[in-house]
Coordinates of C-alpha atoms and ligand atoms in Angstrom, one line a residue:
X829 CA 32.6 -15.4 -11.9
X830 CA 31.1 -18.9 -11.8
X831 CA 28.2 -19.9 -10.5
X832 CA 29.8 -20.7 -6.7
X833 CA 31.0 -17.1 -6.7
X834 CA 27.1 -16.4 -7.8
X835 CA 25.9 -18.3 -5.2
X836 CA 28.0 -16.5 -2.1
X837 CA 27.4 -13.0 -4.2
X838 CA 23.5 -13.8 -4.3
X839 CA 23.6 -14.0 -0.5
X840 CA 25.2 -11.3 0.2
X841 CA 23.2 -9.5 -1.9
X842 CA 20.0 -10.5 -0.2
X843 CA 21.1 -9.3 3.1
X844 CA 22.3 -6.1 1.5
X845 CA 18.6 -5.6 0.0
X846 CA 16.9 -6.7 3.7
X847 CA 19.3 -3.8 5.1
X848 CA 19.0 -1.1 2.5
X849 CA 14.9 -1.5 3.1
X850 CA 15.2 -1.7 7.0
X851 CA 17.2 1.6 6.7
X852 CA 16.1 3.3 4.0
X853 CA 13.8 5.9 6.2
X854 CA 17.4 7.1 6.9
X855 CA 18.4 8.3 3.2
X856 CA 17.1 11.4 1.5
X857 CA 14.3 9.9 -0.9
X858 CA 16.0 12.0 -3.9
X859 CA 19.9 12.0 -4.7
X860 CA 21.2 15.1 -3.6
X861 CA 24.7 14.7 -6.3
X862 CA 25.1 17.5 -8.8
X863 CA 25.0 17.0 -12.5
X864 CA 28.1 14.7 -13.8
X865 CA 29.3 13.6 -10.6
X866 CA 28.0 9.9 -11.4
X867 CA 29.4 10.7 -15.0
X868 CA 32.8 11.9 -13.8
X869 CA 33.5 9.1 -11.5
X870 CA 33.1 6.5 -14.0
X871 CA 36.5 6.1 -15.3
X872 CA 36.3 7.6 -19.6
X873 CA 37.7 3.9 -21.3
X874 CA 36.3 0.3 -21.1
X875 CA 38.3 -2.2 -19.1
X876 CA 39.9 -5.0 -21.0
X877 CA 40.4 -7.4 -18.6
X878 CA 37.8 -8.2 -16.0
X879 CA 37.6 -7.1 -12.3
X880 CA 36.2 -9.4 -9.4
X881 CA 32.9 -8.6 -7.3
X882 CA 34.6 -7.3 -4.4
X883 CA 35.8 -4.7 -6.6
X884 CA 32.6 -4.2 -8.8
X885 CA 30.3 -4.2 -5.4
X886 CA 32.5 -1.6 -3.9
X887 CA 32.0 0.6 -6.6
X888 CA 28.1 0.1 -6.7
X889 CA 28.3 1.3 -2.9
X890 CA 30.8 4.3 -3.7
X891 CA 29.3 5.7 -7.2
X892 CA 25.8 4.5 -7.8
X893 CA 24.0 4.5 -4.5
X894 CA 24.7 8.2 -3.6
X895 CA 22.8 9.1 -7.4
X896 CA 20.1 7.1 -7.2
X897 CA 16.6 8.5 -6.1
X898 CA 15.1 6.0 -3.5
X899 CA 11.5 4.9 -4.8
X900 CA 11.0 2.5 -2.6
X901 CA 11.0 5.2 0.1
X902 CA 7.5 5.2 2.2
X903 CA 7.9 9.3 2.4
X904 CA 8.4 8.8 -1.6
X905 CA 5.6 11.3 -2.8
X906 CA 6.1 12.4 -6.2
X907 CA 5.2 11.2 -9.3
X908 CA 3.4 7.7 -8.8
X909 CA 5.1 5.0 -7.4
X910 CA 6.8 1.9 -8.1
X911 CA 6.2 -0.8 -5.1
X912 CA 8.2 -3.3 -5.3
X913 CA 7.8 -5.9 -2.9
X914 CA 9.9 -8.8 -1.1
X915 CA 8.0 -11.1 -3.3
X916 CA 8.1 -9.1 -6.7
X917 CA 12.0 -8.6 -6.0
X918 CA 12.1 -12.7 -5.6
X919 CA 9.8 -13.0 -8.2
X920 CA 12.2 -10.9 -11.0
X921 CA 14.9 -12.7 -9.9
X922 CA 13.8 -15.9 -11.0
X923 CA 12.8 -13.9 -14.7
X924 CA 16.5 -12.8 -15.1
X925 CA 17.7 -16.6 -13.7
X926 CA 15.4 -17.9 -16.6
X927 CA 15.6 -14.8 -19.3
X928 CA 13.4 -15.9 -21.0
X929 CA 12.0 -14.7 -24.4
X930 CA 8.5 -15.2 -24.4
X931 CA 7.6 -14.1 -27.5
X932 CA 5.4 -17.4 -28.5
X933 CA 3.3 -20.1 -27.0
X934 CA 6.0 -22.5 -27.9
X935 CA 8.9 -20.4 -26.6
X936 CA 7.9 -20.8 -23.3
X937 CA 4.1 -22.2 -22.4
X938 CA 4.0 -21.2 -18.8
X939 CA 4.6 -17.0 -19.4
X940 CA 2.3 -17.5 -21.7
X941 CA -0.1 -19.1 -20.1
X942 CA 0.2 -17.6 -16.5
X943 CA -0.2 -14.5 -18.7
X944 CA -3.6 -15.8 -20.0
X945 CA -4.6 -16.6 -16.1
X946 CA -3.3 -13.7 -13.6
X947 CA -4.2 -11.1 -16.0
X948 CA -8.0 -12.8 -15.9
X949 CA -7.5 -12.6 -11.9
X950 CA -7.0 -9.1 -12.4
X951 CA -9.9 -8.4 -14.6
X952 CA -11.8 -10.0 -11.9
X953 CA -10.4 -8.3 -8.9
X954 CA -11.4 -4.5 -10.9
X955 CA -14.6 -5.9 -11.3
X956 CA -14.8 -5.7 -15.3
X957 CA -16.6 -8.0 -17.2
X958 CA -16.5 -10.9 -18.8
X959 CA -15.0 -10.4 -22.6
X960 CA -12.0 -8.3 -21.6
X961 CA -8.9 -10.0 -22.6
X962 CA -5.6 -9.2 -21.4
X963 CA -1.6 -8.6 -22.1
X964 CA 1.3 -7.3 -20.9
X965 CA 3.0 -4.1 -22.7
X966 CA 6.1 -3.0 -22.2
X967 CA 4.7 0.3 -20.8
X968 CA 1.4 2.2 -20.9
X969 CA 2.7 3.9 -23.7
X970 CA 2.9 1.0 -25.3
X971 CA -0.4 0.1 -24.6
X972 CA -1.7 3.4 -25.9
X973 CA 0.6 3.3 -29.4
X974 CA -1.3 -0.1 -29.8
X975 CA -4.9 1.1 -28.9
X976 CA -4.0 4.2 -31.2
X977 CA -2.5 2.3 -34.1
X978 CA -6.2 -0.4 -33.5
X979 CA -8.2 3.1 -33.8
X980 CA -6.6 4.0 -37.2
X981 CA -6.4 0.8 -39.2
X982 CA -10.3 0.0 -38.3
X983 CA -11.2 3.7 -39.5
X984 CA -9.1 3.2 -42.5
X985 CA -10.7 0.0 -43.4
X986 CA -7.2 -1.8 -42.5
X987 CA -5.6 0.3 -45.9
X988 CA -3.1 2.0 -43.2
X989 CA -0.8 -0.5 -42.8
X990 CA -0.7 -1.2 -46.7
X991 CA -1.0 2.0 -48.1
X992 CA 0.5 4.3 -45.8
X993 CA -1.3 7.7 -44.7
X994 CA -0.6 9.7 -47.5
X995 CA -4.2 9.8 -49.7
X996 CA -6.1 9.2 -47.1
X997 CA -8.7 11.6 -45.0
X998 CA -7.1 13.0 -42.1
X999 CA -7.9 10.6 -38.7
X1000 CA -9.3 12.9 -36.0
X1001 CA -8.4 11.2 -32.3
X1002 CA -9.9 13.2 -29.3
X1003 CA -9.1 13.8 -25.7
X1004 CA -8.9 16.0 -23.3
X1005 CA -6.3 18.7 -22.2
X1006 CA -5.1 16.5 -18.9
X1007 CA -4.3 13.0 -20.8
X1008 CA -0.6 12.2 -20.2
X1009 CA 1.9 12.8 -22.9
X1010 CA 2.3 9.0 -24.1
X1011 CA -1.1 9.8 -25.7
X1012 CA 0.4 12.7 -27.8
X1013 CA 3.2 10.7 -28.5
X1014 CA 1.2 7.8 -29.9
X1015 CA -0.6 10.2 -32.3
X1016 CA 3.0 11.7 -34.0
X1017 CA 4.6 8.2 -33.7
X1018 CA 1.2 6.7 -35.6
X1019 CA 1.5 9.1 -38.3
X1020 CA -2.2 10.8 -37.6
X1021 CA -0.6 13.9 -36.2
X1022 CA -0.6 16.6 -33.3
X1023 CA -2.9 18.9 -35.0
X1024 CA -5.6 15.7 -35.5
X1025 CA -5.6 15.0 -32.0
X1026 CA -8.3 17.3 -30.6
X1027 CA -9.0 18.7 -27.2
X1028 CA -11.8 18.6 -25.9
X1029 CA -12.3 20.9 -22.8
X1030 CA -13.0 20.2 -19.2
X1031 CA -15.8 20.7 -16.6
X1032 CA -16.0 20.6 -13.0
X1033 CA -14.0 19.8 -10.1
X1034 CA -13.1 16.1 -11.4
X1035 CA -11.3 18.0 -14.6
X1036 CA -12.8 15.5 -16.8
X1037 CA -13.9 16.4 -20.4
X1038 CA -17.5 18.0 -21.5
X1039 CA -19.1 14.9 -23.6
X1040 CA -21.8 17.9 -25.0
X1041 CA -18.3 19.4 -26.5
X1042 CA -17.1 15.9 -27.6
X1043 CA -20.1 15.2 -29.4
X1044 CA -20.1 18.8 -31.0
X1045 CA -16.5 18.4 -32.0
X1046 CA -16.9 14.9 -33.4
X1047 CA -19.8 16.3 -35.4
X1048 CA -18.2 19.5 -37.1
X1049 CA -15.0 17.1 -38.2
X1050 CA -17.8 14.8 -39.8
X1051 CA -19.2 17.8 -41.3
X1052 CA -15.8 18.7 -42.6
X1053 CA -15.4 15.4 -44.5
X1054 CA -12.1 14.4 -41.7
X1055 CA -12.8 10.4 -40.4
X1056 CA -12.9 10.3 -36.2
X1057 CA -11.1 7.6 -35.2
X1058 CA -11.2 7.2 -31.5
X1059 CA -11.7 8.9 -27.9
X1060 CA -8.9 8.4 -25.3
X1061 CA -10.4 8.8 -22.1
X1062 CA -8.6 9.4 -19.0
X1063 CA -9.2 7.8 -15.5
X1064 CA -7.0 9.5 -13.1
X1065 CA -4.7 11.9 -15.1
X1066 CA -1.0 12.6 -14.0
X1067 CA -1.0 16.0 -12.9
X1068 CA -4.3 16.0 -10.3
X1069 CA -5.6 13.2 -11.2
X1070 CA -8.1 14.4 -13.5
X1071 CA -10.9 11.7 -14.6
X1072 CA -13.5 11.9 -17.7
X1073 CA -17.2 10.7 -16.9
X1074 CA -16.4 7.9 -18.8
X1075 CA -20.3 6.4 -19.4
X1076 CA -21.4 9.5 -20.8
X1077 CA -18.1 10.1 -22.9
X1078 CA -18.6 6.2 -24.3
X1079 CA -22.1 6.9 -24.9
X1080 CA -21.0 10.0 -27.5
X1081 CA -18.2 8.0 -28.9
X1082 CA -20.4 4.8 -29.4
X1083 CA -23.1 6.5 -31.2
X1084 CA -20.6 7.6 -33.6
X1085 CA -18.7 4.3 -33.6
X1086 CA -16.0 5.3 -32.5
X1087 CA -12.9 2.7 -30.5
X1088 CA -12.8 4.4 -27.2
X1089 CA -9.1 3.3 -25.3
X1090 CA -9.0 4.1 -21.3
X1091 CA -5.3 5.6 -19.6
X1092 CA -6.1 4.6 -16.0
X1093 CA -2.0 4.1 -15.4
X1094 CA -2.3 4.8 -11.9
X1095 CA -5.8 5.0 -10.5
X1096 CA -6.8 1.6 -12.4
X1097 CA -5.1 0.1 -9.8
X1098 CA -7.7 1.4 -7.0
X1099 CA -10.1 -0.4 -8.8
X1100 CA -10.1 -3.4 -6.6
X1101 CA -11.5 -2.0 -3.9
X1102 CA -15.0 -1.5 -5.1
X1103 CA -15.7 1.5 -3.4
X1104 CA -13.4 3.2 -5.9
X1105 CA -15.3 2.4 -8.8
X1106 CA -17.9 4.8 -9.2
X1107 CA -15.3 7.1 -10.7
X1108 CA -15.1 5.0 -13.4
X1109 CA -18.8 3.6 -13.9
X1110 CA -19.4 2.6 -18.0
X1111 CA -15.6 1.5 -18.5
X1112 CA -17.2 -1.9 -19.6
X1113 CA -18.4 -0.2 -22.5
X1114 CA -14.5 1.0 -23.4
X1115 CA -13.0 -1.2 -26.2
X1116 CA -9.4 -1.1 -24.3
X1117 CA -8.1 0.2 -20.9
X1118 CA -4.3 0.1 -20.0
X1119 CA -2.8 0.3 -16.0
X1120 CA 0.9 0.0 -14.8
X1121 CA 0.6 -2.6 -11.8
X1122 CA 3.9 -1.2 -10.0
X1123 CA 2.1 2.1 -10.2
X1124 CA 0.8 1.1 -6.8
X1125 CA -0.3 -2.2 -6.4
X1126 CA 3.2 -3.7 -6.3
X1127 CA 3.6 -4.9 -9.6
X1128 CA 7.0 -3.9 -9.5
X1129 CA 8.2 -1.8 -12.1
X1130 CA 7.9 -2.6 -15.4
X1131 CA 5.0 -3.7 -17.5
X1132 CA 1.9 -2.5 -18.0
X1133 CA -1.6 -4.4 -18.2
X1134 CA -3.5 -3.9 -21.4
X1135 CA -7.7 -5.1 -22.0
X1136 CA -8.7 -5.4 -24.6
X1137 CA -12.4 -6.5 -26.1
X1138 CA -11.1 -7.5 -29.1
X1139 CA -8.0 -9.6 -29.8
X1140 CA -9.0 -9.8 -33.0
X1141 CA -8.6 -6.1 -34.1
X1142 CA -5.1 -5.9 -32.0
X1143 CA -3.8 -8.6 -33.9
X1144 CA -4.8 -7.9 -37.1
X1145 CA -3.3 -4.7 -37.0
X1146 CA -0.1 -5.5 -35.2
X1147 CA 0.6 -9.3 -36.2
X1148 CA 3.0 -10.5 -38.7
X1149 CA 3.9 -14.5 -38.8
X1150 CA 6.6 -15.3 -40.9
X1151 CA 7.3 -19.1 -41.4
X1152 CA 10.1 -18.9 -38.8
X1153 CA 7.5 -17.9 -35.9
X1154 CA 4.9 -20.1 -36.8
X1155 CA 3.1 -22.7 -34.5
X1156 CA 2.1 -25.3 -36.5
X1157 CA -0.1 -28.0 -35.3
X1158 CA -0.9 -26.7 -31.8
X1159 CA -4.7 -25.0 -32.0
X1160 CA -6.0 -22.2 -29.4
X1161 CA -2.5 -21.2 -28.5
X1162 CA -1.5 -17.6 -27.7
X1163 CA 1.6 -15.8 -29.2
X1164 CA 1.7 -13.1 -27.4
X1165 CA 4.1 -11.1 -29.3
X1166 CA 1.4 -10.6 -32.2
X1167 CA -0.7 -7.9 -29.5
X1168 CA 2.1 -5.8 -29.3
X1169 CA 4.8 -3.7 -31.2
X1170 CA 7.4 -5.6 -29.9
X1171 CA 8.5 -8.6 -30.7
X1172 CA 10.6 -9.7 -27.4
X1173 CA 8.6 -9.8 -24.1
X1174 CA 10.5 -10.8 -20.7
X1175 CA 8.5 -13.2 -18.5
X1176 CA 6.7 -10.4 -16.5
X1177 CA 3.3 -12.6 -15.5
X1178 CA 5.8 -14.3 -12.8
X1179 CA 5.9 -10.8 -10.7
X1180 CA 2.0 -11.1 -10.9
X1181 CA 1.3 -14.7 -9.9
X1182 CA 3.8 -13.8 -6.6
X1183 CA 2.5 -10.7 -5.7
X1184 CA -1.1 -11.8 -5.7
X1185 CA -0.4 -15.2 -4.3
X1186 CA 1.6 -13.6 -2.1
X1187 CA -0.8 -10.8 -0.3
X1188 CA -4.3 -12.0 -2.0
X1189 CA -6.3 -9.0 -3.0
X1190 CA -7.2 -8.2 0.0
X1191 CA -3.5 -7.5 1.3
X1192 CA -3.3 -5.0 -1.8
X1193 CA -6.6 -3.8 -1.1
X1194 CA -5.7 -2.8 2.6
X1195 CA -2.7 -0.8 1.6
X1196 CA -4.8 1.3 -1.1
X1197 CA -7.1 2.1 1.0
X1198 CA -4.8 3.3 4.0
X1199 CA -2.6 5.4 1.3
X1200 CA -6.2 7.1 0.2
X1201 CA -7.0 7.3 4.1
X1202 CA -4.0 8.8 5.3
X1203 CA -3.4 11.1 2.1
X1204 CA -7.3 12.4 2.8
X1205 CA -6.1 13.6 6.2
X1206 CA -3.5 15.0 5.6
X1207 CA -5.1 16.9 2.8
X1208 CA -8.0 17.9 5.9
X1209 CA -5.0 19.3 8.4
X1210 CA -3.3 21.2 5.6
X1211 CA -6.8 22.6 4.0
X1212 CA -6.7 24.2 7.4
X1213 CA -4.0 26.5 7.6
X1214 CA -4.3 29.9 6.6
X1215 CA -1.3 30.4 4.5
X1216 CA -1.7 27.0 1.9
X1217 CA -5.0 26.7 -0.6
X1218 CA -5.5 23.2 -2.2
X1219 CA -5.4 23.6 -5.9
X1220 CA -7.2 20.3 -6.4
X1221 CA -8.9 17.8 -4.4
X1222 CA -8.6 14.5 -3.5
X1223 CA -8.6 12.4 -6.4
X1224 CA -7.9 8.5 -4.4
X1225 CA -4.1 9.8 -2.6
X1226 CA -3.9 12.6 -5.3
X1227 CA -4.5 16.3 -4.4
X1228 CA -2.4 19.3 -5.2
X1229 CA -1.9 22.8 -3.1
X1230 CA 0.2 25.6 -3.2
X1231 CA 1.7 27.7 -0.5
X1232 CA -0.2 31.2 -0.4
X1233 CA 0.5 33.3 2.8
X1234 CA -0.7 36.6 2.6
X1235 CA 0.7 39.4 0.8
X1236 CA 2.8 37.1 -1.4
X1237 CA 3.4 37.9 -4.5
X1238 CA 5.2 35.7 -7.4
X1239 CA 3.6 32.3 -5.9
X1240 CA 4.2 30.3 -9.0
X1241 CA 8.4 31.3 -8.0
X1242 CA 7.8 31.0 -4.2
X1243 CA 6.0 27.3 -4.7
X1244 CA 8.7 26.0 -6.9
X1245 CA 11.7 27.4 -4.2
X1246 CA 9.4 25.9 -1.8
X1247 CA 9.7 22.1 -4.2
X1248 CA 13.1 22.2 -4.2
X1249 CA 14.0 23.3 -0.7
X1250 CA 12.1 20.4 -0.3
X1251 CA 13.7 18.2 -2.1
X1252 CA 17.2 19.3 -0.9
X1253 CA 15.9 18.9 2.6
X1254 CA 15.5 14.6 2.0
X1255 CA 12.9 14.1 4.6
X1256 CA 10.1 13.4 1.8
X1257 CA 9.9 14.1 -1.9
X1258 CA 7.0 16.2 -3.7
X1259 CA 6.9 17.0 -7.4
X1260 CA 4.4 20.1 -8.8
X1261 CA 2.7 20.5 -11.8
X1262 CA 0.3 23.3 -13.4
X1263 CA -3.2 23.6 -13.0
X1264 CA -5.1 26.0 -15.6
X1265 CA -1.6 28.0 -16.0
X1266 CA -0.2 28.2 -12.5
X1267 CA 2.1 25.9 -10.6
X1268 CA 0.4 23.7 -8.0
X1269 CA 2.6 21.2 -5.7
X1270 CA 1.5 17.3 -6.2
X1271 CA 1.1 14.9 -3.0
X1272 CA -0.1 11.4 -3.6
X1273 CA 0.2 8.4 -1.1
X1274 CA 1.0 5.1 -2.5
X1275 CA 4.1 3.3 -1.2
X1276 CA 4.0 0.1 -0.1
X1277 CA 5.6 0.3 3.2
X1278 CA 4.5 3.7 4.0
X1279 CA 2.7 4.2 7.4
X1280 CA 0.4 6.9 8.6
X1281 CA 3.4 8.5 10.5
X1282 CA 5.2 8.6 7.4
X1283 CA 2.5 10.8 5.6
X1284 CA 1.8 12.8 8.4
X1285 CA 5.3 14.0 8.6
X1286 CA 5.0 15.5 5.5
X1287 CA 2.4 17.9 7.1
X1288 CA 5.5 18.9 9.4
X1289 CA 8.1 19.3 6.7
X1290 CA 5.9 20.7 4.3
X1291 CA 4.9 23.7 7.0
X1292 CA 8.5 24.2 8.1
X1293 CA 9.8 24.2 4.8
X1294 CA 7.2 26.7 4.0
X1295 CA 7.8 29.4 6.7
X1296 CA 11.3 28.8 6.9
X1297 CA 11.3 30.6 3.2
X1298 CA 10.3 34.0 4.2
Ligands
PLP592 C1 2.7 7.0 -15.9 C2 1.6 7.3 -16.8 C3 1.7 7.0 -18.2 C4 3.0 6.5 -18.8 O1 3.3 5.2 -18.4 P1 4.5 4.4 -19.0 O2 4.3 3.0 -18.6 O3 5.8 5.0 -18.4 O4 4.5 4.6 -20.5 C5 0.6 7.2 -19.0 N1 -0.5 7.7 -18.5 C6 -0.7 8.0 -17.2 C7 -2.0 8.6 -16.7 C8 0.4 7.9 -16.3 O5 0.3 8.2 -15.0

């Protein structure tokens, strides 16, 4: 193909994207293929000479689109979302049209530096201080692994890295039971351990953690000669949304100087609207926080925003410069790459700069507010049928219920045929989850385009669906 072809392919390809959006309300929100048909219909060896775009395009249309799972669908909700936008779209265009590798100042000054600026405008839109410093991590995982590897290389005195683990005192790391999995993952991958990452149980309708039982923890591993490393605190957990009382966790962990690191993936991103913040009232005292932008503000998916108070700890644990990265003669630069376990970063502050220049906070502000508005409501007309109980409340769009009619019996099998049936059905798309052992259905609110129609429908589906299955 050469770059006429490109330019006649790029068009078309815009009007297919302004058609697939306009009519995506149509399309069941998740593929409804089997197992292998995606597989199967891809043909088992490599071409060896090459195929034109008519060719290629017709196949996109034939195999991929009837396996892919429509996340930009406004009755999309499962999981969290990933809004992407006109402008984001645009936006990630223009990375892939430059690709390029942004791993230093010098390798390209403007990702850098639009870095440095929209992730301040973000700071400032969640209303945290002054002194919080920002990057972009290839995930929030990514952001935890970093926070995690910080919390063990200032415990050990920086020896880690050197030495290795074996010698040292075990690390203890401590969080609750409703932290995502990218936490447990950053404790094997960091070499500290599942059995040194302690839980610390919950209280209360919020789910959050006990700091009386953190502090009673901390001190019987002190007692025991182990070395506490660090607190992960969670602001908006995956499952219902769970949130710690983060200022009287922080307290706890400060007074025994502990790094305390904040996974607000989703629910970070309410934080511009102010009225949200209570939830999270102390986080200025945390030493890092991490949220995923596409998780609902439109950042478009991927990247993940990472603050951090100190630079200087990130870097020293995760920066090496050999003499074929170094800057020399340019002072107060940036290289990114140094706060982050990767070396190669895309150009991902561009999706930023658009979207916010694009809808000002206020734009993304109106939508999160709408999603929590319209998911409360719906949360209020289901809480009022006899045969459903909510599992958890409202926590921003999240809340979670199960269908109970009377004489039931087996609801943990009845609520996951009710999932599924669901699912299979197309018109919206709900995943569950377990709360304290038993399976609970998740709804949350958060696509861009969705209207109040949209989430109200759900309320119809969701009580067909239901009575349809006895
Ligand atoms: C989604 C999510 C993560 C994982 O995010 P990745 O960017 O996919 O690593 C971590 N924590 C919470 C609370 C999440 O919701």
């Amino acid at each position: 193909m050469n770059w006429d072809d490109f330019a006649k392919w790029g068009a078309k390809f815009a009007d297919w994207a302004k058609s697939y959006h306009e009519t995506i309300r149509d399309r069941p929100v998740r593929a409804q293929v089997a197992p292998g048909e995606v597989f199967n219909a891809l043909p088992v060896t490599p071409p060896d000479t090459g195929t034109d775009m008519e060719e290629i395009f017709a196949d996109f249309e034939r195999i991929v689109m009837p396996g892919i799972t429509h996340w930009q669908h406004p009755r999309f909700f499962a999981y969290f979302p990933t809004n992407a936008t006109p402008p984001t779209v645009l936006a990630d265009y223009m990375i892939a049209n430059l690709s390029a590798q942004c791993m230093l100042w010098q390798t390209s000054p403007a990702a850098t530096e639009m870095e440095t600026r929209v992730l301040d405008w973000l700071r400032q839109g969640m209303g945290l201080p002054e002194g919080f410093h920002g990057v972009i991590q290839d995930s929030a995982s990514g952001a935890t692994l970093a926070a995690v590897l910080t919390m063990r290389e200032k415990a050990l005195g920086w020896a880690g890295n050197i030495e290795g683990l074996p010698g040292q005192k075990p690390l203890r790391i401590y969080a609750s039971s409703e932290v995502h999995t990218s936490i447990d993952r950053a404790i094997w991958i960091s070499g500290i351990g599942q059995d040194n990452l302690i839980r610390i149980p919950i209280a209360g309708a919020q789910r959050g953690m006990d700091p009386a039982a953190l502090d009673a923890a901390i001190r019987a591993d002190l007692d025991a000669g182990m070395v506490p490393a660090g607190v992960i605190l969670c602001v908006g957990g995956t499952g219902t949304g769970a949130t710690d009382p983060i200022a009287d966790c922080i307290a706890v962990a400060k007074k025994h100087g502990l790094y305390v690191h904040v996974d607000a993936a989703w629910a970070g991103n309410a934080m511009i609207c102010p009225e949200f913040r209570p939830l999270w009232d102390g986080v200025e005292h945390a030493d890092s926080l991490v949220f995923n932008p596409y998780k609902w503000i439109g950042g478009q998916f991927d990247g993940s925003v990472h603050f951090v108070r100190s630079p200087e700890d990130l870097t020293r644990t995760l920066a090496i410069s050999p003499e074929y990265l170094k800057t020399h003669g340019k002072d107060g630069i940036i290289n990114y790459s140094e706060w982050s376990v990767p070396l190669g970063r895309r150009f991902r502050a561009l999706k930023l700069w658009f979207l916010i220049r694009s809808y000002g906070l206020d734009g993304l502000r109106g939508r999160i507010r709408n999603h929590v508005a319209w998911s409360r409501e719906l949360h209020d007309r289901l809480a009022r049928e006899p045969d459903f109980e909510i599992v958890t409340p409202p926590m921003w769009s999240l809340w979670t219920f199960r269908y109970a009619p009377e004489g039931a019996e087996d609801l943990d099998a009845l609520n996951l045929r009710l999932v599924n049936a669901i699912n299979d059905d197309g018109r919206i798309y709900l995943t569950q989850t377990r709360v304290d052992g038993a399976l609970a259905i998740r709804f949350q609110a958060g696509h861009f385009d969705a209207t109040r129609e949209d989430v109200m429908m759900a309320y119809d589906v969701i009580c067909e669906i239901a009575r349809g299955l006895r």
